[in-house]
Tab-separated table of N, CA and C in Angstrom:
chain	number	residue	atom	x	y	z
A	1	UNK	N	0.823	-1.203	0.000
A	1	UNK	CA	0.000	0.000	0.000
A	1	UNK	C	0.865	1.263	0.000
A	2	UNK	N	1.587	1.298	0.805
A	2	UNK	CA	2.661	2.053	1.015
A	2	UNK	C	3.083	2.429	-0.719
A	3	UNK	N	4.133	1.664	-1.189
A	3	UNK	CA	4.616	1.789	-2.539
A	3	UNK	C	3.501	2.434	-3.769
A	4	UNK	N	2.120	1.738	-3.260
A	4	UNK	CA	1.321	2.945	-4.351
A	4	UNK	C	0.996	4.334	-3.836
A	5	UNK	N	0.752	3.935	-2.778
A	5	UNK	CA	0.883	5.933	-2.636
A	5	UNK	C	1.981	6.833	-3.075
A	6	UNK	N	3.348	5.654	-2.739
A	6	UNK	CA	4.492	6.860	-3.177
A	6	UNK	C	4.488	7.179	-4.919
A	7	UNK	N	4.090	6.191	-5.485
A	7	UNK	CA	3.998	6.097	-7.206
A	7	UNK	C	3.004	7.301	-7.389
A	8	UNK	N	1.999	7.116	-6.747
A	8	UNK	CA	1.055	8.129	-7.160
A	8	UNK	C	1.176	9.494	-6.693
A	9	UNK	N	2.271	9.814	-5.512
A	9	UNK	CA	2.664	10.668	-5.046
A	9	UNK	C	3.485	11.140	-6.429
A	10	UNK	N	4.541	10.549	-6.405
A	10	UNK	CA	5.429	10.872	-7.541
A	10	UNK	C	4.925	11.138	-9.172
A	11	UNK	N	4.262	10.508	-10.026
A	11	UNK	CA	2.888	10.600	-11.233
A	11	UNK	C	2.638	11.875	-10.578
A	12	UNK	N	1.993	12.269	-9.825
A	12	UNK	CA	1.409	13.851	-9.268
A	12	UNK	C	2.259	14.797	-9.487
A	13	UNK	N	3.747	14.483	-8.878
A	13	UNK	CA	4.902	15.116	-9.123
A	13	UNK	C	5.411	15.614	-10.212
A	14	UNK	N	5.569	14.786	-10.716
A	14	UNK	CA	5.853	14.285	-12.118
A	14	UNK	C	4.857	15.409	-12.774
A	15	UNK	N	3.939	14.594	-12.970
A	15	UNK	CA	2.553	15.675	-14.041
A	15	UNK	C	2.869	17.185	-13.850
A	16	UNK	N	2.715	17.375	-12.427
A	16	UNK	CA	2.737	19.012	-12.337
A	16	UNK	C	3.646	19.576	-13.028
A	17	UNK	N	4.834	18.758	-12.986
A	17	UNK	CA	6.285	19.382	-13.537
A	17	UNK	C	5.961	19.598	-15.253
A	18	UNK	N	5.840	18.241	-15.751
A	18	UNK	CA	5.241	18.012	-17.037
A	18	UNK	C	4.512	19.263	-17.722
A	19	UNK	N	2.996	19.375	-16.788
A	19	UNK	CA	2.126	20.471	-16.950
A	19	UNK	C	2.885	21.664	-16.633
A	20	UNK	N	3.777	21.988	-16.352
A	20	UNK	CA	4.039	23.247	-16.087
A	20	UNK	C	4.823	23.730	-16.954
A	21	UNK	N	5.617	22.769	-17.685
A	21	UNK	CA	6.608	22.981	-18.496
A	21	UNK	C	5.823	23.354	-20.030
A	22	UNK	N	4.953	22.516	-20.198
A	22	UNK	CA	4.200	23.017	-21.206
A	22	UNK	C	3.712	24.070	-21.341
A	23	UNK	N	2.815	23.997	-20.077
A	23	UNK	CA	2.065	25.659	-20.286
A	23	UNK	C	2.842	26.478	-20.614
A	24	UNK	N	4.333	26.710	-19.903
A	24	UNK	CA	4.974	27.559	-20.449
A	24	UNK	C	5.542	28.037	-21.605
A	25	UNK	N	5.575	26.999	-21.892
A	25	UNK	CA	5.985	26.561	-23.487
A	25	UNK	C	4.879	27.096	-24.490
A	26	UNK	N	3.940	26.443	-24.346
A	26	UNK	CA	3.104	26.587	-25.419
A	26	UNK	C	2.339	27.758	-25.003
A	27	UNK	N	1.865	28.453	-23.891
A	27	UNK	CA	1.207	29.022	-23.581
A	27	UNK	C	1.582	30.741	-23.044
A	28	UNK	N	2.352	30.381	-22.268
A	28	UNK	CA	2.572	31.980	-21.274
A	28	UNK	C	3.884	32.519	-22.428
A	29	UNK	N	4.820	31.861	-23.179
A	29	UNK	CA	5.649	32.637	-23.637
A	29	UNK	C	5.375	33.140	-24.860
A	30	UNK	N	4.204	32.384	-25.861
A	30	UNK	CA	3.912	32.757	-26.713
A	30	UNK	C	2.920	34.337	-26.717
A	31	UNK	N	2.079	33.938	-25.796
A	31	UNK	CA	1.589	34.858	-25.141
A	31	UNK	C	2.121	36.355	-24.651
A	32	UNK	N	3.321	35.989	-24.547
A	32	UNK	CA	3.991	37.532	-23.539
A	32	UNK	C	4.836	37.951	-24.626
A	33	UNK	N	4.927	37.438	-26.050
A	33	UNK	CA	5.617	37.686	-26.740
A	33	UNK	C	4.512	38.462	-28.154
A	34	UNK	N	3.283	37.960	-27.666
A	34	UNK	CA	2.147	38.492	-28.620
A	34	UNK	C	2.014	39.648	-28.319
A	35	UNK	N	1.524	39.621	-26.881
A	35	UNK	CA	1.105	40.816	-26.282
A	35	UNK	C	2.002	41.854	-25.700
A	36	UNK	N	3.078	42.069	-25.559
A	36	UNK	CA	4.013	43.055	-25.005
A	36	UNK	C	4.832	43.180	-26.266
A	37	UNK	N	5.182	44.696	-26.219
A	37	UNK	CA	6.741	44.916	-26.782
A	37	UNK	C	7.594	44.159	-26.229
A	38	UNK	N	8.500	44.159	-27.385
A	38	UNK	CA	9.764	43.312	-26.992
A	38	UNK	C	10.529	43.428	-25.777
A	39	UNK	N	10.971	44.496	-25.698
A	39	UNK	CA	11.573	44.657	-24.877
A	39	UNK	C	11.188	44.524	-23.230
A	40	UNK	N	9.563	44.903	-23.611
A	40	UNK	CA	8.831	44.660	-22.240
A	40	UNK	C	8.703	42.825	-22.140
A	41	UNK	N	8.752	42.390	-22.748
A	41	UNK	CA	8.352	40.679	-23.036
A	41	UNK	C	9.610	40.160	-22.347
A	42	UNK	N	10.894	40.919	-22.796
A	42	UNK	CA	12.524	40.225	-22.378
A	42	UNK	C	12.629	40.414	-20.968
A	43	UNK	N	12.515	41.769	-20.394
A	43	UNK	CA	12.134	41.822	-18.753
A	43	UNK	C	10.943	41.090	-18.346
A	44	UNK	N	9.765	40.931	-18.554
A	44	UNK	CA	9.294	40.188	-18.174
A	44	UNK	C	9.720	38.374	-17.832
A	45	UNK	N	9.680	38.210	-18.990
A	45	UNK	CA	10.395	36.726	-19.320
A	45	UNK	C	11.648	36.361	-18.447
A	46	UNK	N	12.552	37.740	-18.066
A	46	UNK	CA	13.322	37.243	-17.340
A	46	UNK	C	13.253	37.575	-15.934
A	47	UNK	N	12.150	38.118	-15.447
A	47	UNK	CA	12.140	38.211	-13.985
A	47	UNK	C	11.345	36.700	-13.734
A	48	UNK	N	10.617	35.924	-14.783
A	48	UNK	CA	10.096	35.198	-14.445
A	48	UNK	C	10.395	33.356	-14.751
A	49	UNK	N	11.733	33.523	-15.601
A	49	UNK	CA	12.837	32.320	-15.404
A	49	UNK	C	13.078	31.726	-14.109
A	50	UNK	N	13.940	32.322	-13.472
A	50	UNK	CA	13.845	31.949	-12.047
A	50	UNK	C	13.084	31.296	-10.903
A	51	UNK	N	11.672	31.514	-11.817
A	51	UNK	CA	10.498	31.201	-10.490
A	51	UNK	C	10.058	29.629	-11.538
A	52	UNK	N	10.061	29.767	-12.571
A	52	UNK	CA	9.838	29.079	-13.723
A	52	UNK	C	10.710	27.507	-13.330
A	53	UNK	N	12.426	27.972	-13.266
A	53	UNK	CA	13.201	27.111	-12.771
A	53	UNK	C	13.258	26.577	-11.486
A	54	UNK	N	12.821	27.437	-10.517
A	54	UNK	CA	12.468	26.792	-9.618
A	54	UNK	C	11.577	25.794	-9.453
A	55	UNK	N	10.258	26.284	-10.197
A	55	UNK	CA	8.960	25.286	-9.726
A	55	UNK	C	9.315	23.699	-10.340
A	56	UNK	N	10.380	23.692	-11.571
A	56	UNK	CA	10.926	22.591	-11.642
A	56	UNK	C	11.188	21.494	-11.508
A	57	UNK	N	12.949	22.479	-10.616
A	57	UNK	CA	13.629	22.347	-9.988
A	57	UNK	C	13.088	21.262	-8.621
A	58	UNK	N	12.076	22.117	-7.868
A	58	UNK	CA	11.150	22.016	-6.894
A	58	UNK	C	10.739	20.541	-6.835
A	59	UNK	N	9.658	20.551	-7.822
A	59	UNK	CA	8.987	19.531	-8.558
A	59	UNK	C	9.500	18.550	-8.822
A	60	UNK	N	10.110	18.366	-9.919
A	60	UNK	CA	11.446	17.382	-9.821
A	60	UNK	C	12.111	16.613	-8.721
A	61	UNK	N	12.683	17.199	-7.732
A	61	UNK	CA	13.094	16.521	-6.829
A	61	UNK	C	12.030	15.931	-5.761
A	62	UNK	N	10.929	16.844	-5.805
A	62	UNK	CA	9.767	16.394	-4.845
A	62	UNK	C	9.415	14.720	-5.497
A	63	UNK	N	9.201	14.937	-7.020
A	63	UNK	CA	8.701	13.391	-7.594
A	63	UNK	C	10.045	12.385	-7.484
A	64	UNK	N	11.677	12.915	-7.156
A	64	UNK	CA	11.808	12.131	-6.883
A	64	UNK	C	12.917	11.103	-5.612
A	65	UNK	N	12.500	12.058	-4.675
A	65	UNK	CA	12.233	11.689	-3.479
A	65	UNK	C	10.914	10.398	-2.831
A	66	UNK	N	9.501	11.026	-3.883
A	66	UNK	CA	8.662	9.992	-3.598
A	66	UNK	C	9.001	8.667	-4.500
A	67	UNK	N	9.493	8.728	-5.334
A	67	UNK	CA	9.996	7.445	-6.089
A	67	UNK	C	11.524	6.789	-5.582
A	68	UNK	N	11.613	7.544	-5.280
A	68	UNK	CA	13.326	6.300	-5.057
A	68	UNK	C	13.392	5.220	-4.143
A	69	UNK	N	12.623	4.572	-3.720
A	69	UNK	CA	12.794	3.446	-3.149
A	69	UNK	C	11.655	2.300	-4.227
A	70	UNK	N	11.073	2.830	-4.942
A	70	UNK	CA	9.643	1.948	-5.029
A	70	UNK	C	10.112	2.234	-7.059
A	71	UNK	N	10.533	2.915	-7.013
A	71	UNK	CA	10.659	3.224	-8.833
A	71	UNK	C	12.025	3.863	-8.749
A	72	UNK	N	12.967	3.753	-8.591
A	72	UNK	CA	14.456	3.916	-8.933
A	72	UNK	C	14.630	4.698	-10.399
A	73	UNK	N	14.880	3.889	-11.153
A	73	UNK	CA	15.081	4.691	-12.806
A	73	UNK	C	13.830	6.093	-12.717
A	74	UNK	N	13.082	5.963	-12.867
A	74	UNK	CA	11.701	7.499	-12.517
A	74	UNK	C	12.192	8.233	-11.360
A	75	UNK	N	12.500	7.479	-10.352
A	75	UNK	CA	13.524	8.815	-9.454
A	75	UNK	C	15.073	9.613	-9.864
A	76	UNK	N	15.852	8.557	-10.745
A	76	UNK	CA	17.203	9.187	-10.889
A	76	UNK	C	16.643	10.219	-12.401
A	77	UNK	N	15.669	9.847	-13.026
A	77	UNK	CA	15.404	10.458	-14.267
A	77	UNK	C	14.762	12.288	-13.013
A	78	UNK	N	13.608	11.893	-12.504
A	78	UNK	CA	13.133	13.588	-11.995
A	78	UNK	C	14.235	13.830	-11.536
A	79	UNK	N	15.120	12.874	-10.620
A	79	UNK	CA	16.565	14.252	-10.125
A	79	UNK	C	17.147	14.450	-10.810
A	80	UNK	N	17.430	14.045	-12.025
A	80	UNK	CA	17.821	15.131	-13.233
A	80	UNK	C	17.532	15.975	-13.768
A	81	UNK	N	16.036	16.041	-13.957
A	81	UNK	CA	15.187	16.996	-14.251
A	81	UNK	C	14.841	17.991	-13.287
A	82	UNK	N	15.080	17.908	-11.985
A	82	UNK	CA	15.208	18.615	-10.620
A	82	UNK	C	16.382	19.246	-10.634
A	83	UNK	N	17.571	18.480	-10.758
A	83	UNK	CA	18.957	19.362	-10.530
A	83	UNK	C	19.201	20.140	-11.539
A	84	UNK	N	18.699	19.854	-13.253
A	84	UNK	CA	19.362	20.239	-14.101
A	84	UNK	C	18.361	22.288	-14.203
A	85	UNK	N	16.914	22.032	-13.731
A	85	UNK	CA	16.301	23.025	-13.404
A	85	UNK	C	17.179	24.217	-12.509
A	86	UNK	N	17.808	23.394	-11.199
A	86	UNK	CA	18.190	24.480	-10.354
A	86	UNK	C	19.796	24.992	-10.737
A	87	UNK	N	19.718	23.936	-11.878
A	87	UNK	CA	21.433	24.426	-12.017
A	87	UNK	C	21.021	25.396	-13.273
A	88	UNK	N	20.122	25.204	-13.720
A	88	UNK	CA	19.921	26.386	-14.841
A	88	UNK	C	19.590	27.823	-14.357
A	89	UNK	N	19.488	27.691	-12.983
A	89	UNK	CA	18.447	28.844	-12.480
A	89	UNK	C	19.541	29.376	-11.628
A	90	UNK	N	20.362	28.856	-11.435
A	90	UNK	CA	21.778	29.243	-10.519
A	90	UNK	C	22.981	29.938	-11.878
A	91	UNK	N	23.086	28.680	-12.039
A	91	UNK	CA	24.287	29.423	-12.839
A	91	UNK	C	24.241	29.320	-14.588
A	92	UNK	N	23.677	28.866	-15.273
A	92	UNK	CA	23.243	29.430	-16.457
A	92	UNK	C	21.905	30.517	-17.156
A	93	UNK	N	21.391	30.639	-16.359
A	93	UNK	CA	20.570	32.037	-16.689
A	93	UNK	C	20.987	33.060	-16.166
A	94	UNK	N	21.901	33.388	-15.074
A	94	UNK	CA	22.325	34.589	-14.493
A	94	UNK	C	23.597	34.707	-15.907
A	95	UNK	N	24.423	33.558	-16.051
A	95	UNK	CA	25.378	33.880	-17.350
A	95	UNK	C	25.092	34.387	-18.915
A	96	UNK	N	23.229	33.289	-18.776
A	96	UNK	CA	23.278	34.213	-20.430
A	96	UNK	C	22.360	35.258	-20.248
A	97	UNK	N	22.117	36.168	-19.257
A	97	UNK	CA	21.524	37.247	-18.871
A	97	UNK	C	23.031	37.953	-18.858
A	98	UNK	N	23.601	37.976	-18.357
A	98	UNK	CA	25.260	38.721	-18.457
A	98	UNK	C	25.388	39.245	-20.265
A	99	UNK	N	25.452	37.821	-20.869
A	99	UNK	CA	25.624	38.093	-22.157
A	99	UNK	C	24.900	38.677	-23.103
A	100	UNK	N	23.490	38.397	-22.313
A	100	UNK	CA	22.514	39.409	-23.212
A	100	UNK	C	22.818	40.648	-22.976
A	101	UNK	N	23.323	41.334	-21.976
A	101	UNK	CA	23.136	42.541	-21.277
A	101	UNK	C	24.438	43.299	-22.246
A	102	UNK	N	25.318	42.587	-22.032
A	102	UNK	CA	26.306	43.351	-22.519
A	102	UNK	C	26.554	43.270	-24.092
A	103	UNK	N	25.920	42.240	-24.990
A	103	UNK	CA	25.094	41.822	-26.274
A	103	UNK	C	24.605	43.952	-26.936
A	104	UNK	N	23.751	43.652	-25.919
A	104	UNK	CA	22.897	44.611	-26.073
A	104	UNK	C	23.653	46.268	-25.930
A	105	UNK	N	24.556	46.187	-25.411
A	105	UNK	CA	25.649	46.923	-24.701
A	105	UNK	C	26.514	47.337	-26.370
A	106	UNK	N	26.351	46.309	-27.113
A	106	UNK	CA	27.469	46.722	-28.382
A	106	UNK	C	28.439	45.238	-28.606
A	107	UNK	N	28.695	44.864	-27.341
A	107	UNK	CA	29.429	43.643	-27.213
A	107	UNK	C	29.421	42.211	-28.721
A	108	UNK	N	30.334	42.023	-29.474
A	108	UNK	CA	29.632	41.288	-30.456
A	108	UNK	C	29.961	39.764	-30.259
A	109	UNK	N	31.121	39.714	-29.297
A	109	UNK	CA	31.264	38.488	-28.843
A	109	UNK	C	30.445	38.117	-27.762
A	110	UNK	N	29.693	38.960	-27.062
A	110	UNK	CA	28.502	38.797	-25.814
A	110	UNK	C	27.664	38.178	-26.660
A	111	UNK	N	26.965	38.677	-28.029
A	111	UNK	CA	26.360	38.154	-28.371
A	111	UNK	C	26.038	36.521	-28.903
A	112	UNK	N	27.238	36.313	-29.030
A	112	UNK	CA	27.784	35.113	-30.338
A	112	UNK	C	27.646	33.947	-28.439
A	113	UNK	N	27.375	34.267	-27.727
A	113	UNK	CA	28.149	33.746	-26.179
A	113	UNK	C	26.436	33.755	-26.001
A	114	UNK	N	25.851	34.378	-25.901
A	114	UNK	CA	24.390	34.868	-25.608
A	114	UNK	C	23.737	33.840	-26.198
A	115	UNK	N	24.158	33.668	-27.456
A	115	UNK	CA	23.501	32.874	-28.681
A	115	UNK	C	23.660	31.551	-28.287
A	116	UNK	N	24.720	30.736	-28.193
A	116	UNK	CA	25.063	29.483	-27.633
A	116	UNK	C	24.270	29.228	-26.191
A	117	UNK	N	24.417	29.844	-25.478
A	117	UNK	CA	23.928	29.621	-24.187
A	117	UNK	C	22.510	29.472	-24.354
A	118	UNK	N	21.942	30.246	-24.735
A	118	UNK	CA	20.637	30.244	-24.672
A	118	UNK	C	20.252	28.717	-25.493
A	119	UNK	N	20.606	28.397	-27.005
A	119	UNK	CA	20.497	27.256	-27.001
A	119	UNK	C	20.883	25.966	-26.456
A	120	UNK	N	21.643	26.028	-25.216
A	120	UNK	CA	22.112	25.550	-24.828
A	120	UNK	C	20.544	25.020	-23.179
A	121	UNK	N	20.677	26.357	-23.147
A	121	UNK	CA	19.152	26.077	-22.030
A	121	UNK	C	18.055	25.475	-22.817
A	122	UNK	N	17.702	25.808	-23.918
A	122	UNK	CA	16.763	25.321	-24.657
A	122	UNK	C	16.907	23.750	-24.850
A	123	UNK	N	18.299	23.358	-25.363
A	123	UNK	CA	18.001	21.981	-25.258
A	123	UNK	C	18.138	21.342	-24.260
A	124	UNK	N	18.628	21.680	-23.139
A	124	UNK	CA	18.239	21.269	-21.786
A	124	UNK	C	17.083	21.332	-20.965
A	125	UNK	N	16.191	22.115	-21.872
A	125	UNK	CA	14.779	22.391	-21.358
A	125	UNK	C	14.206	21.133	-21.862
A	126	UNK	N	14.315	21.330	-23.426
A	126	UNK	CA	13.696	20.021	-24.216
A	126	UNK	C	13.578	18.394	-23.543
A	127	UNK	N	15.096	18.234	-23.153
A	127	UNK	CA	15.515	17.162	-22.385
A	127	UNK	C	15.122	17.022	-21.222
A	128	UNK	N	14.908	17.838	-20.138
A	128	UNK	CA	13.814	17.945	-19.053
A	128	UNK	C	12.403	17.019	-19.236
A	129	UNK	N	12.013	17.905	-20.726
A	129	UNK	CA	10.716	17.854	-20.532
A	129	UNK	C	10.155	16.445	-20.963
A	130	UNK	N	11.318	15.889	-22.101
A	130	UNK	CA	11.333	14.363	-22.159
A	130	UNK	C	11.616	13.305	-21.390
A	131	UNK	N	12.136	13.813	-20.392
A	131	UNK	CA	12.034	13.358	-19.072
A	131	UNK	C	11.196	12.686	-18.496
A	132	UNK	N	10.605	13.927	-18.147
A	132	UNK	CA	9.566	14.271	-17.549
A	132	UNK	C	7.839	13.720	-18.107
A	133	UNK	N	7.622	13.783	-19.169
A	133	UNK	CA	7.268	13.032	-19.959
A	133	UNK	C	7.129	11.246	-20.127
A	134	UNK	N	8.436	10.713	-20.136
A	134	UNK	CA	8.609	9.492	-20.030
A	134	UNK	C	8.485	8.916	-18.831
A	135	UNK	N	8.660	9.463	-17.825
A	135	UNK	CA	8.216	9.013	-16.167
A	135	UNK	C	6.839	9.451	-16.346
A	136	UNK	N	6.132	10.748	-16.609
A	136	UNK	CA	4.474	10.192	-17.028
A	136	UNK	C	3.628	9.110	-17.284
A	137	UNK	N	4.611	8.755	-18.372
A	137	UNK	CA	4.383	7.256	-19.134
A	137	UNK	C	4.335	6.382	-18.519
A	138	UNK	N	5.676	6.052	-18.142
A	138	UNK	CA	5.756	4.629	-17.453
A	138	UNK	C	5.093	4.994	-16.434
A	139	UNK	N	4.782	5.843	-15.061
A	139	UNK	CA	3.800	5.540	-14.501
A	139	UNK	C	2.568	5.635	-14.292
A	140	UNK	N	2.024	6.017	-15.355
A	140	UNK	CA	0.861	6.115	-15.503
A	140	UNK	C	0.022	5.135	-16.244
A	141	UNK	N	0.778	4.525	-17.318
A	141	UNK	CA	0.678	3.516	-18.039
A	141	UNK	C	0.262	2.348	-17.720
């Protein structure tokens, strides 16, 4: 009994993270990019990375804490998707916020640095979210 509560604890975990990642995705950035000037969209967007990476971050490790004794592989997969959140939110968004800044500044190698990084979060987002995703699966399945 025990072991299904923690599964379903974790699936809960899991989902939220899942669901959250999407919405953002498909929803709030397209959105803030419709409706605001640019420039108002880039401050926005970036006061709200952080909270973004956190809920993660958060999330992630919450699903997998409830899985690691009862689902192992679905726990080491969310603490990846948990750590790789807070390490994006620590030390690669404060760096390609640096590079945007000074990008923007005239800088042309900030930019070319700006450019990498950012795809660099992006496909680490992607990979999160397939993650995240695939522990859906298998436990929900």
């Amino acid at each position: 009994m025990g072991s299904l509560i923690a599964i379903k604890i974790g699936l809960l975990a899991s989902a939220l993270v899942m669901g959250s990642m999407a919405f953002f995705s498909a929803v709030v950035a397209p959105l803030v990019f419709a409706r605001l000037e640019a420039a108002m969209a880039g401050q926005f967007l970036r006061a709200l990375f952080p909270w973004y990476h956190g809920v993660v971050g958060i999330g992630g490790l919450a699903a997998a804490a409830a899985l690691a004794w009862v689902r192992p592989v679905e726990a080491i997969v969310m603490a990846a998707v948990g750590i790789a959140a807070l390490a994006l939110r620590q030390w690669l968004l404060p760096a390609t916020q640096r590079h945007r800044d000074a990008a923007a500044a005239g800088n042309k190698q900030a930019q070319a640095r700006f450019e990498r990084l950012h795809r660099l979060s992006v496909g680490i987002n992607a990979l999160q979210f397939l993650g995240a995703v695939a522990v859906v699966a298998r436990l929900g399945g």
